[in-house]
mmCIF file of N, CA and C in Angstrom:
data_model
loop_
_atom_site.group_PDB
_atom_site.id
_atom_site.type_symbol
_atom_site.label_atom_id
_atom_site.label_comp_id
_atom_site.label_asym_id
_atom_site.label_seq_id
_atom_site.Cartn_x
_atom_site.Cartn_y
_atom_site.Cartn_z
ATOM 1 N N MET A 27 -225.101 159.188 -52.546
ATOM 2 C CA MET A 27 -225.492 159.938 -53.995
ATOM 3 C C MET A 27 -226.433 158.807 -53.404
ATOM 4 N N ASP A 28 -227.374 158.417 -53.647
ATOM 5 C CA ASP A 28 -228.712 156.973 -53.898
ATOM 6 C C ASP A 28 -227.863 156.342 -55.191
ATOM 7 N N THR A 29 -227.763 154.810 -54.240
ATOM 8 C CA THR A 29 -227.550 153.889 -54.982
ATOM 9 C C THR A 29 -228.420 153.717 -56.896
ATOM 10 N N LYS A 30 -229.722 153.894 -56.803
ATOM 11 C CA LYS A 30 -230.789 154.264 -57.577
ATOM 12 C C LYS A 30 -230.103 154.701 -59.082
ATOM 13 N N ILE A 31 -229.556 156.116 -57.778
ATOM 14 C CA ILE A 31 -229.212 157.097 -59.222
ATOM 15 C C ILE A 31 -228.362 156.187 -59.802
ATOM 16 N N LEU A 32 -227.008 156.435 -59.078
ATOM 17 C CA LEU A 32 -225.605 155.949 -59.616
ATOM 18 C C LEU A 32 -225.731 154.246 -60.519
ATOM 19 N N ILE A 33 -226.544 153.597 -60.363
ATOM 20 C CA ILE A 33 -226.940 152.231 -61.172
ATOM 21 C C ILE A 33 -227.198 153.261 -62.771
ATOM 22 N N ALA A 34 -228.232 154.578 -62.704
ATOM 23 C CA ALA A 34 -228.945 155.025 -63.519
ATOM 24 C C ALA A 34 -227.674 155.987 -63.853
ATOM 25 N N ILE A 35 -226.977 156.352 -63.736
ATOM 26 C CA ILE A 35 -226.066 156.966 -64.996
ATOM 27 C C ILE A 35 -225.299 156.237 -65.201
ATOM 28 N N ILE A 36 -224.541 154.959 -64.506
ATOM 29 C CA ILE A 36 -224.021 153.934 -65.552
ATOM 30 C C ILE A 36 -224.257 153.404 -65.834
ATOM 31 N N LEU A 37 -226.187 152.858 -66.159
ATOM 32 C CA LEU A 37 -226.426 152.353 -67.562
ATOM 33 C C LEU A 37 -226.249 153.847 -68.606
ATOM 34 N N ILE A 38 -226.677 155.039 -68.340
ATOM 35 C CA ILE A 38 -226.724 155.746 -69.252
ATOM 36 C C ILE A 38 -225.042 156.438 -70.060
ATOM 37 N N ILE A 39 -224.216 155.936 -69.277
ATOM 38 C CA ILE A 39 -222.852 156.053 -70.047
ATOM 39 C C ILE A 39 -222.212 154.544 -70.693
ATOM 40 N N VAL A 40 -222.573 153.712 -70.338
ATOM 41 C CA VAL A 40 -222.542 152.246 -70.774
ATOM 42 C C VAL A 40 -223.777 152.461 -72.607
ATOM 43 N N ALA A 41 -224.241 152.585 -72.342
ATOM 44 C CA ALA A 41 -225.534 152.995 -73.499
ATOM 45 C C ALA A 41 -224.821 154.172 -74.330
ATOM 46 N N ILE A 42 -224.656 155.332 -73.952
ATOM 47 C CA ILE A 42 -223.990 156.297 -74.619
ATOM 48 C C ILE A 42 -223.260 155.922 -75.392
ATOM 49 N N THR A 43 -222.043 154.920 -74.907
ATOM 50 C CA THR A 43 -220.203 154.602 -75.115
ATOM 51 C C THR A 43 -221.162 153.273 -76.372
ATOM 52 N N LEU A 44 -221.882 152.413 -75.757
ATOM 53 C CA LEU A 44 -222.021 151.182 -76.993
ATOM 54 C C LEU A 44 -222.830 151.599 -78.236
ATOM 55 N N ALA A 45 -223.636 152.774 -77.901
ATOM 56 C CA ALA A 45 -224.162 153.474 -78.897
ATOM 57 C C ALA A 45 -223.147 153.518 -80.181
ATOM 58 N N TYR A 46 -221.981 154.074 -79.881
ATOM 59 C CA TYR A 46 -220.980 154.881 -80.725
ATOM 60 C C TYR A 46 -219.670 153.793 -80.896
ATOM 61 N N SER A 47 -219.794 152.842 -80.436
ATOM 62 C CA SER A 47 -218.818 151.909 -80.684
ATOM 63 C C SER A 47 -218.999 151.340 -82.013
ATOM 64 N N PRO A 48 -217.993 150.820 -82.549
ATOM 65 C CA PRO A 48 -217.147 150.178 -84.089
ATOM 66 C C PRO A 48 -218.570 149.010 -84.212
ATOM 67 N N PHE A 49 -219.029 148.015 -83.013
ATOM 68 C CA PHE A 49 -219.244 147.337 -83.063
ATOM 69 C C PHE A 49 -220.705 147.213 -83.264
ATOM 70 N N TYR A 50 -221.158 148.429 -82.745
ATOM 71 C CA TYR A 50 -222.811 148.153 -82.856
ATOM 72 C C TYR A 50 -223.162 148.944 -84.369
ATOM 73 N N LYS A 51 -222.421 150.255 -84.742
ATOM 74 C CA LYS A 51 -222.575 150.591 -86.479
ATOM 75 C C LYS A 51 -221.866 149.572 -86.670
ATOM 76 N N LYS A 52 -221.529 148.021 -87.288
ATOM 77 C CA LYS A 52 -221.773 146.893 -87.678
ATOM 78 C C LYS A 52 -223.594 146.258 -87.602
ATOM 79 N N TYR A 53 -223.292 146.857 -86.343
ATOM 80 C CA TYR A 53 -225.040 145.581 -86.508
ATOM 81 C C TYR A 53 -225.734 146.645 -87.593
ATOM 82 N N GLN A 54 -225.573 148.236 -86.776
ATOM 83 C CA GLN A 54 -226.909 148.655 -87.959
ATOM 84 C C GLN A 54 -227.028 148.771 -88.650
ATOM 85 N N LEU A 55 -225.633 148.206 -89.581
ATOM 86 C CA LEU A 55 -226.381 148.112 -91.141
ATOM 87 C C LEU A 55 -226.365 147.048 -91.564
ATOM 88 N N PHE A 56 -226.121 146.004 -90.740
ATOM 89 C CA PHE A 56 -226.294 144.359 -90.670
ATOM 90 C C PHE A 56 -227.747 144.005 -90.952
ATOM 91 N N TYR A 57 -228.239 144.755 -89.418
ATOM 92 C CA TYR A 57 -229.749 145.468 -89.611
ATOM 93 C C TYR A 57 -230.829 145.783 -90.821
ATOM 94 N N LEU A 58 -230.460 147.354 -90.592
ATOM 95 C CA LEU A 58 -230.895 147.224 -92.021
ATOM 96 C C LEU A 58 -230.682 146.327 -93.010
ATOM 97 N N ASN A 59 -229.304 145.872 -93.707
ATOM 98 C CA ASN A 59 -229.556 145.170 -94.776
ATOM 99 C C ASN A 59 -230.553 144.178 -94.693
ATOM 100 N N LYS A 60 -230.944 142.899 -93.430
ATOM 101 C CA LYS A 60 -232.023 142.447 -93.410
ATOM 102 C C LYS A 60 -232.855 142.725 -93.309
ATOM 103 N N VAL A 61 -233.335 143.208 -93.213
ATOM 104 C CA VAL A 61 -234.818 144.202 -92.454
ATOM 105 C C VAL A 61 -235.048 145.442 -93.636
ATOM 106 N N GLY A 62 -234.420 146.099 -93.909
ATOM 107 C CA GLY A 62 -235.119 146.964 -95.392
ATOM 108 C C GLY A 62 -236.163 148.121 -94.950
ATOM 109 N N TYR A 63 -236.986 148.426 -95.556
ATOM 110 C CA TYR A 63 -237.645 149.160 -94.805
ATOM 111 C C TYR A 63 -238.864 148.361 -94.020
ATOM 112 N N TRP A 64 -239.055 147.379 -93.977
ATOM 113 C CA TRP A 64 -239.248 146.817 -92.807
ATOM 114 C C TRP A 64 -239.204 147.411 -91.222
ATOM 115 N N ASP A 65 -238.059 147.903 -91.300
ATOM 116 C CA ASP A 65 -238.145 149.136 -90.010
ATOM 117 C C ASP A 65 -238.713 149.385 -89.755
ATOM 118 N N ILE A 66 -239.032 150.273 -90.552
ATOM 119 C CA ILE A 66 -240.314 151.624 -90.509
ATOM 120 C C ILE A 66 -241.274 150.807 -90.245
ATOM 121 N N LEU A 67 -241.937 149.915 -90.875
ATOM 122 C CA LEU A 67 -243.123 149.163 -90.314
ATOM 123 C C LEU A 67 -243.111 149.153 -88.653
ATOM 124 N N ILE A 68 -241.944 148.362 -88.366
ATOM 125 C CA ILE A 68 -241.900 148.388 -87.696
ATOM 126 C C ILE A 68 -242.041 149.123 -86.340
ATOM 127 N N GLN A 69 -241.451 150.063 -86.693
ATOM 128 C CA GLN A 69 -241.445 151.726 -85.244
ATOM 129 C C GLN A 69 -243.040 152.249 -85.894
ATOM 130 N N PHE A 70 -243.277 151.949 -86.627
ATOM 131 C CA PHE A 70 -244.911 152.638 -86.968
ATOM 132 C C PHE A 70 -245.623 151.959 -85.698
ATOM 133 N N LEU A 71 -246.038 150.626 -86.042
ATOM 134 C CA LEU A 71 -246.399 149.560 -84.656
ATOM 135 C C LEU A 71 -246.567 149.671 -83.563
ATOM 136 N N VAL A 72 -244.804 150.256 -83.145
ATOM 137 C CA VAL A 72 -244.463 151.173 -81.776
ATOM 138 C C VAL A 72 -245.391 152.287 -81.521
ATOM 139 N N ILE A 73 -245.894 153.062 -82.040
ATOM 140 C CA ILE A 73 -245.841 154.083 -82.186
ATOM 141 C C ILE A 73 -247.878 153.726 -82.191
ATOM 142 N N ALA A 74 -248.632 152.698 -82.780
ATOM 143 C CA ALA A 74 -249.821 152.745 -82.551
ATOM 144 C C ALA A 74 -249.989 151.635 -81.571
ATOM 145 N N GLY A 75 -248.748 150.415 -80.870
ATOM 146 C CA GLY A 75 -249.146 149.527 -80.099
ATOM 147 C C GLY A 75 -249.174 151.206 -78.966
ATOM 148 N N ILE A 76 -248.599 152.173 -78.336
ATOM 149 C CA ILE A 76 -248.569 153.046 -77.986
ATOM 150 C C ILE A 76 -249.739 153.808 -77.244
ATOM 151 N N ASN A 77 -250.524 154.342 -78.316
ATOM 152 C CA ASN A 77 -250.981 155.193 -78.840
ATOM 153 C C ASN A 77 -252.750 154.374 -78.573
ATOM 154 N N LEU A 78 -252.684 153.068 -78.642
ATOM 155 C CA LEU A 78 -253.564 152.424 -78.731
ATOM 156 C C LEU A 78 -253.561 151.539 -77.371
ATOM 157 N N PHE A 79 -252.914 152.124 -76.462
ATOM 158 C CA PHE A 79 -252.765 151.026 -75.154
ATOM 159 C C PHE A 79 -252.917 152.730 -74.515
ATOM 160 N N ILE A 80 -253.146 153.749 -74.108
ATOM 161 C CA ILE A 80 -253.156 155.238 -73.426
ATOM 162 C C ILE A 80 -254.863 154.854 -73.886
ATOM 163 N N GLY A 81 -255.364 154.684 -75.083
ATOM 164 C CA GLY A 81 -256.481 155.469 -75.530
ATOM 165 C C GLY A 81 -257.249 154.366 -74.796
ATOM 166 N N LEU A 82 -256.729 152.397 -74.354
ATOM 167 C CA LEU A 82 -257.723 151.544 -74.066
ATOM 168 C C LEU A 82 -257.470 151.737 -72.372
ATOM 169 N N LYS A 83 -256.614 152.553 -71.446
ATOM 170 C CA LYS A 83 -256.272 151.709 -70.480
ATOM 171 C C LYS A 83 -257.229 153.291 -69.764
ATOM 172 N N TYR A 84 -257.168 154.021 -70.361
ATOM 173 C CA TYR A 84 -257.301 155.290 -70.068
ATOM 174 C C TYR A 84 -258.922 156.236 -71.007
ATOM 175 N N SER A 85 -259.102 154.869 -71.517
ATOM 176 C CA SER A 85 -260.570 155.644 -72.269
ATOM 177 C C SER A 85 -260.132 156.855 -73.325
ATOM 178 N N LEU A 86 -261.137 156.496 -74.351
ATOM 179 C CA LEU A 86 -261.876 157.227 -74.960
ATOM 180 C C LEU A 86 -262.399 159.028 -74.488
ATOM 181 N N GLY A 87 -262.862 158.522 -73.823
ATOM 182 C CA GLY A 87 -263.444 159.842 -73.454
ATOM 183 C C GLY A 87 -262.271 161.004 -72.899
ATOM 184 N N ALA A 88 -261.207 160.424 -72.461
ATOM 185 C CA ALA A 88 -260.523 161.399 -71.808
ATOM 186 C C ALA A 88 -259.593 161.365 -72.641
ATOM 187 N N LEU A 89 -260.245 162.729 -73.855
ATOM 188 C CA LEU A 89 -259.262 162.396 -74.916
ATOM 189 C C LEU A 89 -257.786 163.402 -74.778
ATOM 190 N N PHE A 90 -257.248 164.455 -73.561
ATOM 191 C CA PHE A 90 -256.594 164.809 -72.964
ATOM 192 C C PHE A 90 -255.373 164.492 -72.290
ATOM 193 N N LEU A 91 -255.711 162.544 -72.459
ATOM 194 C CA LEU A 91 -254.755 161.930 -72.117
ATOM 195 C C LEU A 91 -253.444 161.090 -73.443
ATOM 196 N N LEU A 92 -254.524 161.281 -74.535
ATOM 197 C CA LEU A 92 -254.189 161.626 -75.255
ATOM 198 C C LEU A 92 -252.310 161.945 -75.910
ATOM 199 N N ILE A 93 -252.308 163.280 -75.066
ATOM 200 C CA ILE A 93 -251.275 163.905 -75.814
ATOM 201 C C ILE A 93 -250.203 163.820 -74.971
ATOM 202 N N VAL A 94 -250.206 162.487 -74.702
ATOM 203 C CA VAL A 94 -249.176 161.948 -73.300
ATOM 204 C C VAL A 94 -248.419 161.272 -74.394
ATOM 205 N N PRO A 95 -248.572 160.600 -75.103
ATOM 206 C CA PRO A 95 -247.194 159.708 -75.575
ATOM 207 C C PRO A 95 -246.417 160.733 -76.883
ATOM 208 N N VAL A 96 -247.283 162.126 -76.955
ATOM 209 C CA VAL A 96 -247.061 162.996 -77.889
ATOM 210 C C VAL A 96 -245.626 163.215 -78.309
ATOM 211 N N PRO A 97 -245.074 163.367 -77.409
ATOM 212 C CA PRO A 97 -243.222 163.800 -77.653
ATOM 213 C C PRO A 97 -242.216 162.056 -77.804
ATOM 214 N N LEU A 98 -243.494 161.324 -78.228
ATOM 215 C CA LEU A 98 -242.308 160.209 -78.096
ATOM 216 C C LEU A 98 -242.834 159.433 -79.838
ATOM 217 N N ASP A 99 -244.153 160.164 -80.295
ATOM 218 C CA ASP A 99 -244.649 160.116 -81.409
ATOM 219 C C ASP A 99 -243.477 160.465 -82.108
ATOM 220 N N ILE A 100 -243.361 162.166 -81.953
ATOM 221 C CA ILE A 100 -242.369 162.891 -82.379
ATOM 222 C C ILE A 100 -241.248 162.065 -82.449
ATOM 223 N N ILE A 101 -240.075 161.721 -81.218
ATOM 224 C CA ILE A 101 -239.337 161.111 -81.424
ATOM 225 C C ILE A 101 -239.520 159.540 -82.494
ATOM 226 N N PHE A 102 -240.356 159.348 -82.751
ATOM 227 C CA PHE A 102 -240.288 157.832 -83.252
ATOM 228 C C PHE A 102 -241.007 157.780 -84.782
ATOM 229 N N LEU A 103 -241.636 159.026 -85.407
ATOM 230 C CA LEU A 103 -241.839 159.688 -86.421
ATOM 231 C C LEU A 103 -240.538 160.455 -87.080
ATOM 232 N N ILE A 104 -239.464 160.720 -86.201
ATOM 233 C CA ILE A 104 -238.270 161.468 -86.973
ATOM 234 C C ILE A 104 -237.198 160.379 -86.995
ATOM 235 N N SER A 105 -237.111 159.954 -86.079
ATOM 236 C CA SER A 105 -236.593 158.155 -86.283
ATOM 237 C C SER A 105 -236.872 157.328 -87.728
ATOM 238 N N MET A 106 -238.316 157.942 -88.481
ATOM 239 C CA MET A 106 -238.858 156.873 -89.160
ATOM 240 C C MET A 106 -238.641 156.833 -90.128
ATOM 241 N N ILE A 107 -238.331 158.700 -90.514
ATOM 242 C CA ILE A 107 -237.247 159.357 -91.145
ATOM 243 C C ILE A 107 -236.374 159.344 -91.862
ATOM 244 N N TYR A 108 -234.955 159.201 -90.754
ATOM 245 C CA TYR A 108 -234.360 158.897 -90.772
ATOM 246 C C TYR A 108 -233.602 157.438 -91.007
ATOM 247 N N SER A 109 -234.379 156.888 -90.607
ATOM 248 C CA SER A 109 -234.565 154.935 -91.080
ATOM 249 C C SER A 109 -234.723 154.848 -92.905
ATOM 250 N N TYR A 110 -235.516 155.660 -93.279
ATOM 251 C CA TYR A 110 -236.035 155.887 -94.645
ATOM 252 C C TYR A 110 -235.378 156.077 -95.301
ATOM 253 N N LEU A 111 -234.636 157.560 -95.113
ATOM 254 C CA LEU A 111 -233.441 158.093 -95.790
ATOM 255 C C LEU A 111 -231.568 157.377 -96.219
ATOM 256 N N LYS A 112 -231.571 156.546 -94.183
ATOM 257 C CA LYS A 112 -230.605 155.952 -94.688
ATOM 258 C C LYS A 112 -231.001 155.140 -95.435
ATOM 259 N N ILE A 113 -231.999 153.842 -95.358
ATOM 260 C CA ILE A 113 -232.242 152.452 -95.817
ATOM 261 C C ILE A 113 -232.046 153.188 -97.994
ATOM 262 N N ARG A 114 -232.630 154.108 -98.207
ATOM 263 C CA ARG A 114 -232.710 154.356 -99.721
ATOM 264 C C ARG A 114 -231.627 154.678 -100.241
ATOM 265 N N LYS A 115 -230.504 155.468 -99.551
ATOM 266 C CA LYS A 115 -229.493 155.754 -99.335
ATOM 267 C C LYS A 115 -228.628 154.732 -99.975
ATOM 268 N N MET A 116 -228.673 153.586 -98.930
ATOM 269 C CA MET A 116 -227.702 152.385 -98.871
ATOM 270 C C MET A 116 -228.361 151.415 -99.940
ATOM 271 N N LYS A 117 -229.579 150.976 -100.796
ATOM 272 C CA LYS A 117 -229.916 150.552 -101.681
ATOM 273 C C LYS A 117 -229.815 151.661 -103.242
ATOM 274 N N ARG A 118 -229.003 152.691 -103.119
ATOM 275 C CA ARG A 118 -229.080 153.310 -104.259
ATOM 276 C C ARG A 118 -227.130 152.598 -104.492
ATOM 277 N N LYS A 119 -226.174 152.764 -103.657
ATOM 278 C CA LYS A 119 -224.790 152.405 -104.151
ATOM 279 C C LYS A 119 -225.328 150.760 -104.512
#
């Protein structure tokens, strides 16, 4: 097995275990308490920045290249909705 593949597999395993650790859950709650609804704006700016970069790099004449970030946009939109619902639930308590 190539060393690059092995390192990638190890990093994926580390990222998954960290995502489910209690420390990360505490950090996530702390972050959402501090940032609040601004977290959604940050995610929107990432989407807009990626689309702007694709548009400027490949020119607006190549409109089919704007289809490339669509899966990433969907992931960020789902994340934004999840963050909004989670923050709204926290604010009610």
